[in-house]
Amino acid sequence: MTGTFWMQVAQLARRSIVRTIRQPAHVFPPLIFPLGLLAVNAGGLAPATKLPGFPTDSFLAFALAVPFIQGALFATMNAGTDLARDIQTGFLNRLALTPLRGGALVAGLLSGVVVMGVVQAGVYLTVGLLAGSGLASGVGGALVLLGLSALVALGFGAVGALLALRTGSGESVQGLFPLLFVFLFVSSMNLPRNLIEIDWFRFAATANPVSYLIEGIRSLVITGWDGQALALAFGVGTALAAVALAGSAVALRGRMTRT
Amino acid sequence: MRAGALGAVLSVAGGVAWRTIHNVFTTPSLLLPGVLFPLLNFTAFAGGLSRLHDLPGFDFPPGYTAFQFVFILLQSAVFGGVFTGFGIARDFETGFTRRLLLAAPHRSGIVLGYAIGAAVRWLFTATVVTAVAFAVGMEVGGNGVDLFGLYALALLANVAGILWSTGVVMRLRTMQAGPIIQTPVFLALFFAPVYVPLDLLQGWIHGVASVNPVTHLLETGRSFVAGDAAGAGLAFAIAIGLAAGFALWALRGLRKAEAAG
Amino acid sequence: MTAREQGIVAEALVREYRGGIRAVDGIDLRVAEGEIYGFLGPNGAGKSTTVHMLTTLLPPSSGTARVGGFDIVREGPRVRAAIGAALQEAALDPLLTGREHLRLQAALHGLSRADRRSRGEALLERVGLTLAADRKVRTYSGGMKRRLDLALALVHAPRLLFLDEPTTGLDPQSRSALWQEVGRLAKEEGVTVFLTTQYLEEADVLADRVGIIDHGRIVAEGTPSGLKAEIGRPSVEAVPANPDERHRLTQLLERFGEPAQGSPNGVAVRLETGTESLVEIVRALDAEGLDVSHLQLHAPSLDDVFLAKTGRSLEGAAEEPSAEPARA
């Protein structure tokens, strides 16, 4: 990779971050809504910790993993709608007329998403710790948690880019967003999988990759160092990112049809 | 109000309601989220959390599916109103609402029309949610009158939701009003005993839920499903009070929109 | 002139969309270096599709073209390095400032940090946006956006400039300012300009040569004055002082030419001979005692050229449904 490529990535990452910061609707909902849901569930579902076999006596600690994924889902939508707007307004054509490489376009966009994802993760972690959650894996775990958050933001951001490149429409990306939430809701977000009573739901949560992302983050918060949970989380995150990036690369070739 | 004036209000309301209903039922992107979100929540809550029914002190004979069904029905009712508020905001951005304000001889009919449109929209959602609930084996202890009480209560919640969102939109007149409409509604709904009965909540959430009027609506709705209409009078009084208060809020908002031109 | 020196050369250029719609149907073009070429036609005629092909954003279905001496299919990156383009939609990011746009564009073109700054400042000054440079683009007027668009197209000092309907929606003052700048670029800097427009006046004022496109084909090409002279017969319009004498006036004027479109109260004819007929018309009016409140000689316009070549008026043609599918 040449210096020009990385310079292009840096410029577009900068633009992605500047755009996000200048849109309050892209900054605050990803912070407020996940933390609001955390507050609500930490209170409302606290009695669940009395279920036999529940892994912790703090539902706040148990649920702290969820904002990381929910925030990443917001990042998906934001990345997707930003890119879709670029397509709709012709800005992508403007970029296509420069020596910009397609890979740099996606990498720049996703770099911005990852930076914002890590900042969000820092906020969630700080709020969780201040609210009394604790972090069983300590300072090292916090760094791993931020790394995992970056990977999740990359993967979900690439999904957003893929949706935008395939549909070329911000409204379509937003319309597909609720479907992504199905993955969050039908997961182990509210109860450990072994405590989910209904068979089909437990099966769906087990088959749902988002469960493993949540459980990896959760293990750092309530268990400490759980190699299996972390391996599954990083494995799923890497696979998600790889598949979405490959799909985005193919979609980008179709979208930027310059000769 | 004179008969002629009432007729004019109803005429305006009918036109606005028809348009709202027509738009919603001919545009899948408007119709589907209002139906899919409640179903998604229902799946996640009733399916994923049913084990909570085993908690000591959780006493709700019809079961956890029915326990969550009542919350989902109320949530869909209130958010049905909120989604209609988004439609009004969109109308302001496109200039359509100003066209209505110019054309309608009795402008309160505009608010009434949006409210009727929201109610019809929610009745569709309620039908789907109810059908799905029964399809997955929901048990109901109450009789037809009890269920009628539940739907009447939810309809009042729907009216309160649309009037709340209309009041906000009439003041702000932009889609940016979305978070301002949604956030208080979300908080009011979730600072209630959503997952377990009020008695099982502890700490600050118990304190907040105890004074949250939504708690009374929710608990009365659940008592209807259980066949014991305890506290129905207070719940209806709260629902009617909320609807009346937000009606005033919406109509004053309408006056502000008129003044803004 | 060698091929490499030439500005733009296109041969039998075709773009066919799904369903067999030929948005561009065999265009041949030759634009010399430093020339301003006006590509005139109604909406949906194929102007933008042609620009997208010549700027490498859309591969042609068949045919060839060289821009700045480079093949648009096989040498896309070299074409892009040679050209600047302001496409139909002023594709700007509403959340970035004018200065940030220029910095980004310059960086993507590989300019050094120092060059980015100096080039950016110079362009901002040239298009009159220095004071607004740090404002977000969403606060810009339509004219300001178009001027920024032009500055962005020029950031890497291209030899050729493509402007796709650059003045659509602009007020007369902004339009005139943009014309001046485009004219200056061609005259002083020798930039080749390929300009699409649906405005007759724009092509007339600005272009050295004009190509008129309709239904994907070039129906006429030449200098504006040459094209007008080619079909050019002037018309005369008169308004009777007494509306009851309209019929007599029509009979009189039709002795000098065939009927033409005029104002609702007037009578117009396209003269069979040149402007010298005007004197004879005045004499005839005098001889027959016909008073007119208004008498005007119309020189031929590019619309007349369009009418002569297609049988339709350019303005009327713009009402037709677009034959140019938007790119998904």
PDB file of N, CA and C in Angstrom, chain B residues 66-130:
ATOM      1  N   ALA B  66     -49.100 -13.600  28.292  1.00  0.00           N
ATOM      2  CA  ALA B  66     -50.196 -12.638  28.489  1.00  0.00           C
ATOM      3  C   ALA B  66     -49.702 -11.413  29.259  1.00  0.00           C
ATOM      4  N   PHE B  67     -48.787 -11.646  30.214  1.00  0.00           N
ATOM      5  CA  PHE B  67     -48.214 -10.543  31.001  1.00  0.00           C
ATOM      6  C   PHE B  67     -47.542  -9.538  30.062  1.00  0.00           C
ATOM      7  N   GLN B  68     -46.761 -10.047  29.117  1.00  0.00           N
ATOM      8  CA  GLN B  68     -46.067  -9.154  28.181  1.00  0.00           C
ATOM      9  C   GLN B  68     -46.994  -8.613  27.100  1.00  0.00           C
ATOM     10  N   PHE B  69     -48.018  -9.414  26.730  1.00  0.00           N
ATOM     11  CA  PHE B  69     -48.943  -8.974  25.689  1.00  0.00           C
ATOM     12  C   PHE B  69     -49.553  -7.611  26.046  1.00  0.00           C
ATOM     13  N   VAL B  70     -49.918  -7.450  27.316  1.00  0.00           N
ATOM     14  CA  VAL B  70     -50.564  -6.199  27.727  1.00  0.00           C
ATOM     15  C   VAL B  70     -49.595  -5.025  27.542  1.00  0.00           C
ATOM     16  N   PHE B  71     -48.338  -5.241  27.932  1.00  0.00           N
ATOM     17  CA  PHE B  71     -47.368  -4.148  27.735  1.00  0.00           C
ATOM     18  C   PHE B  71     -47.198  -3.837  26.251  1.00  0.00           C
ATOM     19  N   ILE B  72     -47.075  -4.885  25.462  1.00  0.00           N
ATOM     20  CA  ILE B  72     -46.848  -4.673  24.022  1.00  0.00           C
ATOM     21  C   ILE B  72     -48.044  -3.949  23.392  1.00  0.00           C
ATOM     22  N   LEU B  73     -49.254  -4.321  23.834  1.00  0.00           N
ATOM     23  CA  LEU B  73     -50.450  -3.676  23.284  1.00  0.00           C
ATOM     24  C   LEU B  73     -50.450  -2.180  23.627  1.00  0.00           C
ATOM     25  N   LEU B  74     -50.141  -1.866  24.875  1.00  0.00           N
ATOM     26  CA  LEU B  74     -50.112  -0.452  25.276  1.00  0.00           C
ATOM     27  C   LEU B  74     -48.980   0.299  24.551  1.00  0.00           C
ATOM     28  N   GLN B  75     -47.839  -0.366  24.479  1.00  0.00           N
ATOM     29  CA  GLN B  75     -46.693   0.265  23.798  1.00  0.00           C
ATOM     30  C   GLN B  75     -47.039   0.541  22.335  1.00  0.00           C
ATOM     31  N   SER B  76     -47.654  -0.433  21.676  1.00  0.00           N
ATOM     32  CA  SER B  76     -47.995  -0.239  20.256  1.00  0.00           C
ATOM     33  C   SER B  76     -49.012   0.893  20.112  1.00  0.00           C
ATOM     34  N   ALA B  77     -49.916   1.000  21.099  1.00  0.00           N
ATOM     35  CA  ALA B  77     -50.923   2.061  21.029  1.00  0.00           C
ATOM     36  C   ALA B  77     -50.266   3.435  21.126  1.00  0.00           C
ATOM     37  N   VAL B  78     -49.404   3.583  22.111  1.00  0.00           N
ATOM     38  CA  VAL B  78     -48.778   4.898  22.303  1.00  0.00           C
ATOM     39  C   VAL B  78     -47.852   5.214  21.133  1.00  0.00           C
ATOM     40  N   PHE B  79     -47.063   4.219  20.715  1.00  0.00           N
ATOM     41  CA  PHE B  79     -46.139   4.497  19.612  1.00  0.00           C
ATOM     42  C   PHE B  79     -46.868   4.639  18.272  1.00  0.00           C
ATOM     43  N   GLY B  80     -48.056   4.027  18.166  1.00  0.00           N
ATOM     44  CA  GLY B  80     -48.870   4.265  16.966  1.00  0.00           C
ATOM     45  C   GLY B  80     -49.168   5.752  16.842  1.00  0.00           C
ATOM     46  N   GLY B  81     -49.470   6.379  17.973  1.00  0.00           N
ATOM     47  CA  GLY B  81     -49.702   7.823  17.982  1.00  0.00           C
ATOM     48  C   GLY B  81     -48.437   8.592  17.669  1.00  0.00           C
ATOM     49  N   VAL B  82     -47.332   8.123  18.224  1.00  0.00           N
ATOM     50  CA  VAL B  82     -46.051   8.811  18.001  1.00  0.00           C
ATOM     51  C   VAL B  82     -45.656   8.753  16.513  1.00  0.00           C
ATOM     52  N   PHE B  83     -45.829   7.583  15.912  1.00  0.00           N
ATOM     53  CA  PHE B  83     -45.466   7.456  14.489  1.00  0.00           C
ATOM     54  C   PHE B  83     -46.315   8.392  13.629  1.00  0.00           C
ATOM     55  N   THR B  84     -47.586   8.535  14.007  1.00  0.00           N
ATOM     56  CA  THR B  84     -48.434   9.469  13.255  1.00  0.00           C
ATOM     57  C   THR B  84     -47.909  10.896  13.421  1.00  0.00           C
ATOM     58  N   GLY B  85     -47.386  11.188  14.611  1.00  0.00           N
ATOM     59  CA  GLY B  85     -46.775  12.510  14.828  1.00  0.00           C
ATOM     60  C   GLY B  85     -45.622  12.746  13.860  1.00  0.00           C
ATOM     61  N   PHE B  86     -44.841  11.692  13.584  1.00  0.00           N
ATOM     62  CA  PHE B  86     -43.752  11.842  12.609  1.00  0.00           C
ATOM     63  C   PHE B  86     -44.321  12.230  11.241  1.00  0.00           C
ATOM     64  N   GLY B  87     -45.465  11.635  10.922  1.00  0.00           N
ATOM     65  CA  GLY B  87     -46.109  11.944   9.637  1.00  0.00           C
ATOM     66  C   GLY B  87     -46.504  13.418   9.564  1.00  0.00           C
ATOM     67  N   ILE B  88     -46.977  13.938  10.684  1.00  0.00           N
ATOM     68  CA  ILE B  88     -47.364  15.363  10.696  1.00  0.00           C
ATOM     69  C   ILE B  88     -46.115  16.224  10.507  1.00  0.00           C
ATOM     70  N   ALA B  89     -45.026  15.806  11.175  1.00  0.00           N
ATOM     71  CA  ALA B  89     -43.773  16.566  11.033  1.00  0.00           C
ATOM     72  C   ALA B  89     -43.319  16.558   9.576  1.00  0.00           C
ATOM     73  N   ARG B  90     -43.455  15.398   8.940  1.00  0.00           N
ATOM     74  CA  ARG B  90     -43.077  15.304   7.519  1.00  0.00           C
ATOM     75  C   ARG B  90     -43.962  16.239   6.700  1.00  0.00           C
ATOM     76  N   ASP B  91     -45.247  16.273   7.049  1.00  0.00           N
ATOM     77  CA  ASP B  91     -46.173  17.167   6.338  1.00  0.00           C
ATOM     78  C   ASP B  91     -45.765  18.625   6.503  1.00  0.00           C
ATOM     79  N   PHE B  92     -45.257  18.971   7.683  1.00  0.00           N
ATOM     80  CA  PHE B  92     -44.798  20.346   7.880  1.00  0.00           C
ATOM     81  C   PHE B  92     -43.593  20.619   6.992  1.00  0.00           C
ATOM     82  N   GLU B  93     -42.682  19.647   6.907  1.00  0.00           N
ATOM     83  CA  GLU B  93     -41.466  19.881   6.113  1.00  0.00           C
ATOM     84  C   GLU B  93     -41.778  19.991   4.631  1.00  0.00           C
ATOM     85  N   THR B  94     -42.786  19.263   4.185  1.00  0.00           N
ATOM     86  CA  THR B  94     -43.124  19.340   2.762  1.00  0.00           C
ATOM     87  C   THR B  94     -44.078  20.495   2.469  1.00  0.00           C
ATOM     88  N   GLY B  95     -44.567  21.131   3.526  1.00  0.00           N
ATOM     89  CA  GLY B  95     -45.484  22.255   3.316  1.00  0.00           C
ATOM     90  C   GLY B  95     -46.935  21.838   3.261  1.00  0.00           C
ATOM     91  N   PHE B  96     -47.191  20.512   3.387  1.00  0.00           N
ATOM     92  CA  PHE B  96     -48.575  20.049   3.247  1.00  0.00           C
ATOM     93  C   PHE B  96     -49.455  20.549   4.384  1.00  0.00           C
ATOM     94  N   THR B  97     -48.884  20.608   5.602  1.00  0.00           N
ATOM     95  CA  THR B  97     -49.697  21.052   6.733  1.00  0.00           C
ATOM     96  C   THR B  97     -50.126  22.498   6.547  1.00  0.00           C
ATOM     97  N   ARG B  98     -49.244  23.304   5.967  1.00  0.00           N
ATOM     98  CA  ARG B  98     -49.634  24.709   5.733  1.00  0.00           C
ATOM     99  C   ARG B  98     -50.777  24.783   4.728  1.00  0.00           C
ATOM    100  N   ARG B  99     -50.732  23.867   3.770  1.00  0.00           N
ATOM    101  CA  ARG B  99     -51.837  23.813   2.808  1.00  0.00           C
ATOM    102  C   ARG B  99     -53.141  23.486   3.553  1.00  0.00           C
ATOM    103  N   LEU B 100     -53.038  22.534   4.503  1.00  0.00           N
ATOM    104  CA  LEU B 100     -54.222  22.176   5.290  1.00  0.00           C
ATOM    105  C   LEU B 100     -54.704  23.365   6.117  1.00  0.00           C
ATOM    106  N   LEU B 101     -53.748  24.057   6.738  1.00  0.00           N
ATOM    107  CA  LEU B 101     -54.120  25.199   7.578  1.00  0.00           C
ATOM    108  C   LEU B 101     -54.809  26.269   6.750  1.00  0.00           C
ATOM    109  N   LEU B 102     -54.374  26.420   5.515  1.00  0.00           N
ATOM    110  CA  LEU B 102     -54.987  27.418   4.637  1.00  0.00           C
ATOM    111  C   LEU B 102     -56.376  26.980   4.194  1.00  0.00           C
ATOM    112  N   ALA B 103     -56.513  25.673   3.950  1.00  0.00           N
ATOM    113  CA  ALA B 103     -57.749  25.193   3.331  1.00  0.00           C
ATOM    114  C   ALA B 103     -58.847  24.911   4.342  1.00  0.00           C
ATOM    115  N   ALA B 104     -58.473  24.483   5.564  1.00  0.00           N
ATOM    116  CA  ALA B 104     -59.490  24.002   6.497  1.00  0.00           C
ATOM    117  C   ALA B 104     -60.206  25.163   7.182  1.00  0.00           C
ATOM    118  N   PRO B 105     -61.532  25.210   7.103  1.00  0.00           N
ATOM    119  CA  PRO B 105     -62.262  26.288   7.780  1.00  0.00           C
ATOM    120  C   PRO B 105     -62.214  26.125   9.299  1.00  0.00           C
ATOM    121  N   HIS B 106     -62.203  24.876   9.783  1.00  0.00           N
ATOM    122  CA  HIS B 106     -62.124  24.637  11.230  1.00  0.00           C
ATOM    123  C   HIS B 106     -60.894  23.769  11.487  1.00  0.00           C
ATOM    124  N   ARG B 107     -59.853  24.427  11.969  1.00  0.00           N
ATOM    125  CA  ARG B 107     -58.562  23.758  12.005  1.00  0.00           C
ATOM    126  C   ARG B 107     -58.450  22.699  13.095  1.00  0.00           C
ATOM    127  N   SER B 108     -59.314  22.775  14.118  1.00  0.00           N
ATOM    128  CA  SER B 108     -59.258  21.711  15.119  1.00  0.00           C
ATOM    129  C   SER B 108     -59.597  20.365  14.475  1.00  0.00           C
ATOM    130  N   GLY B 109     -60.307  20.422  13.351  1.00  0.00           N
ATOM    131  CA  GLY B 109     -60.591  19.192  12.613  1.00  0.00           C
ATOM    132  C   GLY B 109     -59.332  18.524  12.117  1.00  0.00           C
ATOM    133  N   ILE B 110     -58.268  19.301  11.915  1.00  0.00           N
ATOM    134  CA  ILE B 110     -56.990  18.725  11.452  1.00  0.00           C
ATOM    135  C   ILE B 110     -56.444  17.791  12.531  1.00  0.00           C
ATOM    136  N   VAL B 111     -56.427  18.284  13.781  1.00  0.00           N
ATOM    137  CA  VAL B 111     -55.928  17.462  14.889  1.00  0.00           C
ATOM    138  C   VAL B 111     -56.797  16.221  15.051  1.00  0.00           C
ATOM    139  N   LEU B 112     -58.131  16.431  14.982  1.00  0.00           N
ATOM    140  CA  LEU B 112     -59.043  15.299  15.129  1.00  0.00           C
ATOM    141  C   LEU B 112     -58.804  14.273  14.020  1.00  0.00           C
ATOM    142  N   GLY B 113     -58.585  14.765  12.817  1.00  0.00           N
ATOM    143  CA  GLY B 113     -58.351  13.866  11.683  1.00  0.00           C
ATOM    144  C   GLY B 113     -57.096  13.033  11.872  1.00  0.00           C
ATOM    145  N   TYR B 114     -56.015  13.671  12.306  1.00  0.00           N
ATOM    146  CA  TYR B 114     -54.782  12.911  12.561  1.00  0.00           C
ATOM    147  C   TYR B 114     -55.023  11.865  13.655  1.00  0.00           C
ATOM    148  N   ALA B 115     -55.824  12.250  14.691  1.00  0.00           N
ATOM    149  CA  ALA B 115     -56.089  11.319  15.790  1.00  0.00           C
ATOM    150  C   ALA B 115     -56.882  10.111  15.291  1.00  0.00           C
ATOM    151  N   ILE B 116     -57.862  10.363  14.441  1.00  0.00           N
ATOM    152  CA  ILE B 116     -58.656   9.243  13.899  1.00  0.00           C
ATOM    153  C   ILE B 116     -57.744   8.341  13.050  1.00  0.00           C
ATOM    154  N   GLY B 117     -56.903   8.970  12.248  1.00  0.00           N
ATOM    155  CA  GLY B 117     -55.968   8.192  11.412  1.00  0.00           C
ATOM    156  C   GLY B 117     -55.058   7.323  12.272  1.00  0.00           C
ATOM    157  N   ALA B 118     -54.565   7.906  13.377  1.00  0.00           N
ATOM    158  CA  ALA B 118     -53.667   7.146  14.259  1.00  0.00           C
ATOM    159  C   ALA B 118     -54.408   5.978  14.896  1.00  0.00           C
ATOM    160  N   ALA B 119     -55.678   6.201  15.266  1.00  0.00           N
ATOM    161  CA  ALA B 119     -56.444   5.142  15.917  1.00  0.00           C
ATOM    162  C   ALA B 119     -56.678   3.976  14.962  1.00  0.00           C
ATOM    163  N   VAL B 120     -57.024   4.306  13.720  1.00  0.00           N
ATOM    164  CA  VAL B 120     -57.261   3.239  12.740  1.00  0.00           C
ATOM    165  C   VAL B 120     -55.969   2.471  12.479  1.00  0.00           C
ATOM    166  N   ARG B 121     -54.893   3.200  12.380  1.00  0.00           N
ATOM    167  CA  ARG B 121     -53.594   2.572  12.156  1.00  0.00           C
ATOM    168  C   ARG B 121     -53.273   1.609  13.310  1.00  0.00           C
ATOM    169  N   TRP B 122     -53.514   2.070  14.556  1.00  0.00           N
ATOM    170  CA  TRP B 122     -53.186   1.224  15.691  1.00  0.00           C
ATOM    171  C   TRP B 122     -54.108   0.006  15.764  1.00  0.00           C
ATOM    172  N   LEU B 123     -55.400   0.179  15.391  1.00  0.00           N
ATOM    173  CA  LEU B 123     -56.327  -0.958  15.441  1.00  0.00           C
ATOM    174  C   LEU B 123     -55.825  -2.093  14.546  1.00  0.00           C
ATOM    175  N   PHE B 124     -55.218  -1.731  13.431  1.00  0.00           N
ATOM    176  CA  PHE B 124     -54.635  -2.759  12.558  1.00  0.00           C
ATOM    177  C   PHE B 124     -53.490  -3.470  13.287  1.00  0.00           C
ATOM    178  N   THR B 125     -52.609  -2.666  13.900  1.00  0.00           N
ATOM    179  CA  THR B 125     -51.482  -3.251  14.633  1.00  0.00           C
ATOM    180  C   THR B 125     -51.987  -4.143  15.761  1.00  0.00           C
ATOM    181  N   ALA B 126     -52.996  -3.637  16.497  1.00  0.00           N
ATOM    182  CA  ALA B 126     -53.530  -4.397  17.633  1.00  0.00           C
ATOM    183  C   ALA B 126     -54.096  -5.732  17.170  1.00  0.00           C
ATOM    184  N   THR B 127     -54.734  -5.720  16.006  1.00  0.00           N
ATOM    185  CA  THR B 127     -55.306  -6.960  15.490  1.00  0.00           C
ATOM    186  C   THR B 127     -54.197  -7.977  15.201  1.00  0.00           C
ATOM    187  N   VAL B 128     -53.132  -7.505  14.556  1.00  0.00           N
ATOM    188  CA  VAL B 128     -52.025  -8.412  14.219  1.00  0.00           C
ATOM    189  C   VAL B 128     -51.364  -8.938  15.495  1.00  0.00           C
ATOM    190  N   VAL B 129     -51.091  -8.025  16.436  1.00  0.00           N
ATOM    191  CA  VAL B 129     -50.413  -8.437  17.673  1.00  0.00           C
ATOM    192  C   VAL B 129     -51.277  -9.441  18.447  1.00  0.00           C
ATOM    193  N   THR B 130     -52.577  -9.175  18.511  1.00  0.00           N
ATOM    194  CA  THR B 130     -53.479 -10.088  19.220  1.00  0.00           C
ATOM    195  C   THR B 130     -53.503 -11.454  18.545  1.00  0.00           C
TER     196      THR B 130
END
